[in-house]
Tab-separated table of C-alpha atoms in Angstrom:
chain	number	residue	atom	x	y	z
P	11	UNK	CA	88.667	109.426	77.035
P	12	UNK	CA	91.194	109.722	79.849
P	13	UNK	CA	89.783	110.395	83.291
P	14	UNK	CA	90.606	113.588	85.184
P	15	UNK	CA	93.496	112.254	87.304
P	16	UNK	CA	92.783	114.642	90.189
P	17	UNK	CA	88.994	114.821	90.457
P	18	UNK	CA	88.773	111.068	89.868
P	19	UNK	CA	91.734	110.139	92.061
P	20	UNK	CA	90.771	108.664	95.439
P	21	UNK	CA	93.327	106.231	96.896
P	22	UNK	CA	91.758	104.207	99.726
P	23	UNK	CA	93.030	104.595	103.248
P	24	UNK	CA	95.563	102.066	104.453
P	25	UNK	CA	97.258	100.401	107.384
P	26	UNK	CA	100.728	99.252	108.329
P	27	UNK	CA	101.505	95.539	108.156
P	28	UNK	CA	104.641	94.136	109.758
P	29	UNK	CA	106.585	91.757	107.545
P	30	UNK	CA	110.031	90.229	108.200
P	31	UNK	CA	111.751	92.843	106.012
P	32	UNK	CA	110.097	95.919	107.506
P	33	UNK	CA	106.976	98.005	107.974
P	34	UNK	CA	104.735	97.761	104.903
P	35	UNK	CA	101.900	100.195	104.166
P	36	UNK	CA	98.904	98.609	102.414
P	37	UNK	CA	95.797	100.275	100.974
P	38	UNK	CA	92.712	98.043	101.103
P	39	UNK	CA	89.174	98.384	99.774
P	40	UNK	CA	86.280	96.197	98.724
P	41	UNK	CA	85.220	92.640	99.350
P	42	UNK	CA	84.894	89.451	97.336
P	43	UNK	CA	87.183	86.794	95.942
P	44	UNK	CA	89.636	86.532	94.343
P	45	UNK	CA	91.662	89.342	95.924
P	46	UNK	CA	93.275	91.780	93.484
P	47	UNK	CA	96.800	92.815	94.502
P	48	UNK	CA	97.843	96.028	92.747
P	49	UNK	CA	101.611	96.429	92.392
P	50	UNK	CA	103.188	99.777	91.566
P	51	UNK	CA	106.283	100.585	89.537
P	52	UNK	CA	109.032	103.209	89.515
P	53	UNK	CA	109.160	106.006	90.634
P	54	UNK	CA	105.730	106.004	92.322
P	55	UNK	CA	103.771	104.067	94.970
P	56	UNK	CA	100.390	102.436	95.617
P	57	UNK	CA	98.565	105.712	94.946
P	58	UNK	CA	99.204	105.217	91.227
P	59	UNK	CA	96.055	103.053	91.426
P	60	UNK	CA	94.020	105.870	92.980
P	61	UNK	CA	91.644	105.959	89.998
P	62	UNK	CA	91.503	102.210	89.287
P	63	UNK	CA	91.368	100.696	92.779
P	64	UNK	CA	87.967	102.186	93.793
P	65	UNK	CA	86.427	100.804	90.592
P	66	UNK	CA	87.823	97.316	91.118
P	67	UNK	CA	86.809	97.417	94.790
P	68	UNK	CA	83.164	97.569	93.744
P	69	UNK	CA	83.414	93.844	92.925
P	70	UNK	CA	86.495	92.462	94.706
P	71	UNK	CA	88.737	92.859	97.679
P	72	UNK	CA	91.697	94.965	96.556
P	73	UNK	CA	95.114	95.351	98.188
P	74	UNK	CA	97.669	97.920	97.013
P	75	UNK	CA	100.991	97.828	98.920
P	76	UNK	CA	103.889	100.240	98.894
P	77	UNK	CA	107.103	98.315	98.268
P	78	UNK	CA	109.724	98.804	100.980
P	79	UNK	CA	111.406	102.165	100.573
P	80	UNK	CA	108.540	103.558	98.495
P	81	UNK	CA	105.510	105.537	99.630
P	82	UNK	CA	104.832	104.986	103.332
P	83	UNK	CA	106.666	101.644	103.710
P	84	UNK	CA	109.910	101.547	105.646
P	85	UNK	CA	112.537	98.786	105.384
P	86	UNK	CA	114.516	97.414	108.293
P	87	UNK	CA	117.950	98.990	108.689
P	88	UNK	CA	120.668	97.709	106.403
P	89	UNK	CA	118.478	95.999	103.823
P	90	UNK	CA	119.247	96.266	100.134
P	91	UNK	CA	116.273	97.679	98.234
P	92	UNK	CA	116.912	96.124	94.838
P	93	UNK	CA	114.985	93.621	92.763
P	94	UNK	CA	115.600	90.718	95.122
P	95	UNK	CA	113.884	92.714	97.856
P	96	UNK	CA	110.924	93.373	95.551
P	97	UNK	CA	110.481	89.614	95.167
P	98	UNK	CA	110.802	88.996	98.905
P	99	UNK	CA	108.525	91.909	99.828
P	100	UNK	CA	105.781	90.638	97.525
P	101	UNK	CA	105.941	87.115	98.960
P	102	UNK	CA	106.022	88.398	102.550
P	103	UNK	CA	103.037	90.712	102.016
P	104	UNK	CA	100.899	87.947	100.511
P	105	UNK	CA	101.850	85.601	103.353
P	106	UNK	CA	101.269	88.220	106.074
P	107	UNK	CA	97.779	88.960	104.716
P	108	UNK	CA	97.105	85.210	104.263
P	109	UNK	CA	96.070	85.656	100.650
P	110	UNK	CA	95.591	82.313	98.938
P	111	UNK	CA	93.555	83.178	95.831
P	112	UNK	CA	94.900	86.293	94.186
P	113	UNK	CA	95.094	88.188	90.943
P	114	UNK	CA	98.374	90.097	90.718
P	115	UNK	CA	98.093	93.335	88.726
P	116	UNK	CA	101.664	94.401	87.956
P	117	UNK	CA	102.963	97.619	86.430
P	118	UNK	CA	106.454	98.666	85.369
P	119	UNK	CA	109.235	97.345	87.649
P	120	UNK	CA	106.864	95.044	89.584
P	121	UNK	CA	106.194	92.868	86.521
P	122	UNK	CA	109.162	90.472	86.888
P	123	UNK	CA	108.440	89.908	90.599
P	124	UNK	CA	104.772	89.209	89.869
P	125	UNK	CA	105.657	86.798	87.069
P	126	UNK	CA	108.134	84.891	89.225
P	127	UNK	CA	105.757	84.656	92.186
P	128	UNK	CA	102.930	83.441	89.952
P	129	UNK	CA	105.171	80.806	88.373
P	130	UNK	CA	106.293	79.584	91.796
P	131	UNK	CA	102.783	79.600	93.329
P	132	UNK	CA	100.335	78.447	90.633
P	133	UNK	CA	97.926	77.060	93.221
P	134	UNK	CA	97.512	80.538	94.780
P	135	UNK	CA	97.394	82.536	91.533
P	136	UNK	CA	93.917	82.896	90.067
P	137	UNK	CA	95.135	85.149	87.250
P	138	UNK	CA	97.831	87.635	86.291
P	139	UNK	CA	97.403	91.107	84.768
P	140	UNK	CA	100.394	92.889	83.190
P	141	UNK	CA	100.337	96.648	82.588
P	142	UNK	CA	103.188	98.214	80.580
P	143	UNK	CA	105.967	96.180	82.131
P	144	UNK	CA	108.939	94.134	80.926
P	145	UNK	CA	110.887	90.943	81.538
P	146	UNK	CA	113.887	90.156	79.324
P	147	UNK	CA	115.469	92.046	76.431
P	148	UNK	CA	113.003	92.924	73.711
P	149	UNK	CA	112.017	96.085	71.862
P	150	UNK	CA	111.776	98.055	75.112
P	151	UNK	CA	113.979	101.139	75.434
P	152	UNK	CA	115.499	102.419	78.657
P	153	UNK	CA	114.165	105.903	79.545
P	154	UNK	CA	116.709	108.648	78.967
P	155	UNK	CA	116.803	109.682	82.643
P	156	UNK	CA	117.809	106.139	83.638
P	157	UNK	CA	120.428	106.045	80.876
P	158	UNK	CA	121.811	109.319	82.179
P	159	UNK	CA	122.239	107.844	85.659
P	160	UNK	CA	124.231	104.950	84.156
P	161	UNK	CA	126.863	107.264	82.610
P	162	UNK	CA	130.224	107.023	84.445
P	163	UNK	CA	130.701	110.711	85.321
P	164	UNK	CA	127.523	112.612	84.423
P	165	UNK	CA	125.472	109.947	86.174
P	166	UNK	CA	127.193	110.524	89.513
P	167	UNK	CA	126.699	114.280	89.187
P	168	UNK	CA	122.980	113.940	88.419
P	169	UNK	CA	122.589	111.491	91.300
P	170	UNK	CA	124.104	113.993	93.721
P	171	UNK	CA	121.623	116.639	92.607
P	172	UNK	CA	118.750	114.190	93.041
P	173	UNK	CA	119.977	113.189	96.484
P	174	UNK	CA	120.005	116.781	97.692
P	175	UNK	CA	116.230	116.380	97.840
P	176	UNK	CA	115.377	119.943	96.822
P	177	UNK	CA	112.764	120.778	94.219
P	178	UNK	CA	115.222	122.139	91.600
P	179	UNK	CA	116.764	119.557	89.320
P	180	UNK	CA	115.095	116.649	91.088
P	181	UNK	CA	111.607	117.919	90.212
P	182	UNK	CA	112.476	118.983	86.668
P	183	UNK	CA	114.069	115.624	85.814
P	184	UNK	CA	111.113	113.797	87.366
P	185	UNK	CA	108.505	115.908	85.561
P	186	UNK	CA	110.353	115.840	82.245
P	187	UNK	CA	110.878	112.073	82.242
P	188	UNK	CA	107.349	111.169	83.342
P	189	UNK	CA	105.979	113.661	80.838
P	190	UNK	CA	107.531	111.561	78.071
P	191	UNK	CA	105.253	108.653	78.964
P	192	UNK	CA	102.062	110.603	79.689
P	193	UNK	CA	100.418	111.698	76.414
P	194	UNK	CA	97.868	114.450	76.855
P	195	UNK	CA	99.735	116.294	79.611
P	196	UNK	CA	97.516	118.615	81.668
P	197	UNK	CA	97.864	120.839	84.709
P	198	UNK	CA	95.964	118.175	86.669
P	199	UNK	CA	98.623	115.588	85.848
P	200	UNK	CA	101.227	118.102	86.909
P	201	UNK	CA	99.623	118.505	90.342
P	202	UNK	CA	99.343	114.736	90.733
P	203	UNK	CA	103.005	114.249	89.878
P	204	UNK	CA	103.973	116.790	92.517
P	205	UNK	CA	102.257	114.564	95.091
P	206	UNK	CA	104.307	111.548	94.007
P	207	UNK	CA	107.508	113.538	93.746
P	208	UNK	CA	107.135	115.042	97.219
P	209	UNK	CA	107.511	111.617	98.845
P	210	UNK	CA	110.499	110.802	96.631
P	211	UNK	CA	112.063	114.188	97.386
P	212	UNK	CA	111.707	113.938	101.163
P	213	UNK	CA	112.438	110.229	101.630
P	214	UNK	CA	116.041	109.053	101.747
P	215	UNK	CA	114.780	105.443	101.576
P	216	UNK	CA	112.863	106.174	98.346
P	217	UNK	CA	115.924	107.675	96.699
P	218	UNK	CA	118.058	104.736	97.870
P	219	UNK	CA	115.493	102.287	96.470
P	220	UNK	CA	115.397	104.183	93.173
P	221	UNK	CA	119.175	104.182	92.777
P	222	UNK	CA	119.516	100.522	93.766
P	223	UNK	CA	116.888	99.371	91.280
P	224	UNK	CA	118.448	101.528	88.571
P	225	UNK	CA	121.909	100.126	89.298
P	226	UNK	CA	120.631	96.546	89.046
P	227	UNK	CA	118.342	97.040	86.052
P	228	UNK	CA	120.601	95.815	83.243
P	229	UNK	CA	121.838	92.762	85.186
P	230	UNK	CA	118.277	91.911	86.199
P	231	UNK	CA	116.999	92.065	82.616
P	232	UNK	CA	119.876	89.879	81.444
P	233	UNK	CA	119.045	87.350	84.173
P	234	UNK	CA	115.398	87.362	83.099
P	235	UNK	CA	116.417	86.856	79.487
P	236	UNK	CA	118.245	83.669	80.490
P	237	UNK	CA	115.060	82.344	82.109
P	238	UNK	CA	112.400	83.016	79.486
P	239	UNK	CA	111.101	79.510	80.139
P	240	UNK	CA	109.451	81.065	83.221
P	241	UNK	CA	107.117	82.784	80.772
P	242	UNK	CA	106.632	79.975	78.289
P	243	UNK	CA	105.805	77.476	81.060
P	244	UNK	CA	103.308	79.742	82.828
P	245	UNK	CA	99.784	78.303	82.651
P	246	UNK	CA	98.039	80.958	84.756
P	247	UNK	CA	95.472	82.962	82.743
P	248	UNK	CA	97.152	86.279	81.923
P	249	UNK	CA	95.667	89.549	80.694
P	250	UNK	CA	98.087	91.947	78.985
P	251	UNK	CA	96.626	95.484	79.150
P	252	UNK	CA	98.857	98.013	77.444
P	253	UNK	CA	98.932	101.755	76.928
P	254	UNK	CA	99.717	101.931	73.215
P	255	UNK	CA	101.436	105.335	73.373
P	256	UNK	CA	104.223	104.356	75.752
P	257	UNK	CA	107.457	105.494	74.007
P	258	UNK	CA	109.664	103.062	75.948
P	259	UNK	CA	107.570	99.955	76.581
P	260	UNK	CA	106.109	99.954	73.105
P	261	UNK	CA	103.253	97.779	71.778
P	262	UNK	CA	105.883	95.374	70.421
P	263	UNK	CA	106.783	94.524	74.040
P	264	UNK	CA	103.156	93.614	74.734
P	265	UNK	CA	102.998	91.476	71.615
P	266	UNK	CA	106.144	89.612	72.666
P	267	UNK	CA	104.582	88.875	76.050
P	268	UNK	CA	101.511	87.582	74.212
P	269	UNK	CA	103.635	85.250	72.069
P	270	UNK	CA	105.578	83.883	75.039
P	271	UNK	CA	102.723	83.464	77.518
P	272	UNK	CA	100.622	80.474	76.423
P	273	UNK	CA	97.434	81.439	78.334
P	274	UNK	CA	97.422	85.165	77.612
P	275	UNK	CA	94.986	87.680	76.182
P	276	UNK	CA	96.182	91.021	74.772
P	277	UNK	CA	94.345	94.331	74.698
P	278	UNK	CA	95.854	97.649	73.619
P	279	UNK	CA	94.495	100.908	75.110
P	280	UNK	CA	94.794	103.277	72.179
P	281	UNK	CA	94.897	106.688	73.886
P	282	UNK	CA	96.981	105.846	76.937
P	283	UNK	CA	100.693	105.936	77.631
P	284	UNK	CA	102.786	104.262	80.297
P	285	UNK	CA	100.457	105.111	83.212
P	286	UNK	CA	97.466	103.402	81.693
P	287	UNK	CA	95.756	102.889	85.086
P	288	UNK	CA	95.527	106.671	85.488
P	289	UNK	CA	94.500	107.487	81.946
P	290	UNK	CA	91.843	104.856	81.238
P	291	UNK	CA	90.492	103.540	84.570
P	292	UNK	CA	86.988	102.755	83.260
P	293	UNK	CA	88.268	100.684	80.359
P	294	UNK	CA	90.857	99.035	82.586
P	295	UNK	CA	88.386	98.028	85.287
P	296	UNK	CA	85.888	96.692	82.745
P	297	UNK	CA	88.552	94.559	81.044
P	298	UNK	CA	90.051	93.269	84.289
P	299	UNK	CA	86.724	92.352	85.907
P	300	UNK	CA	85.508	90.613	82.762
P	301	UNK	CA	88.757	88.678	82.466
P	302	UNK	CA	88.545	87.517	86.090
P	303	UNK	CA	85.013	86.269	85.585
P	304	UNK	CA	86.023	84.336	82.487
P	305	UNK	CA	89.093	82.894	84.241
P	306	UNK	CA	86.960	81.532	87.103
P	307	UNK	CA	86.537	77.789	86.616
P	308	UNK	CA	83.285	77.987	88.596
């Protein structure tokens, strides 16, 4: 059964860490190796792990950063906030915190960055956990709101409404689109989404990051598709944990990951949608902690 996402939601406190690209906010809790690094997607921030992180922190050190432009992290002036910056931010955070034995837990847009970092740093990657994410072209579908923003004329009009930053259209588009990927919608989910949306609504950097990532999405997926050998050559133990009721990143996407990743294990979470870490935190933490223990060569 899905947890109450408000009563059970307790993001740890955090601190600001200076990295070359800006001021990064990081939520930390727990102790014990390896360190679990929890990476958020779009359009949210580290608090998306507010139900899962306290459970994982009972056994391990956990670190949940806000990517630059999202949540409470602020980029240096003039930086692009696209996918290249996601890759660089991830590497700079791990270096700044001197993390040498990590498990990256990646959701949504952070998946490609986590995969690339793991492939480039196998000696530092203890394991990899993928939650409803993507890489190249497969049976994934682009959410309608993102498609709308790609339209030549209507897209620019919708973007202007979003950039006004008022509740109006910005909130209704946000709530409607996220509602498509959250089966079992409740008033508690609605209140939680208002918390996430308030940062997006008031932060010019968050809106700029959102638009930049959206603009680069198709080109980035095509680039990933040309480098699928990154997946097939990856030897790091990988757990694929998937909300089975995600209408865009469907179970077929998870199965393709499982076929391409040689050292992977697949588990479908039957009642959850895209935000599986909010809807099934007990099952998620049990699966992740068990997988880490089994991946430990000691």
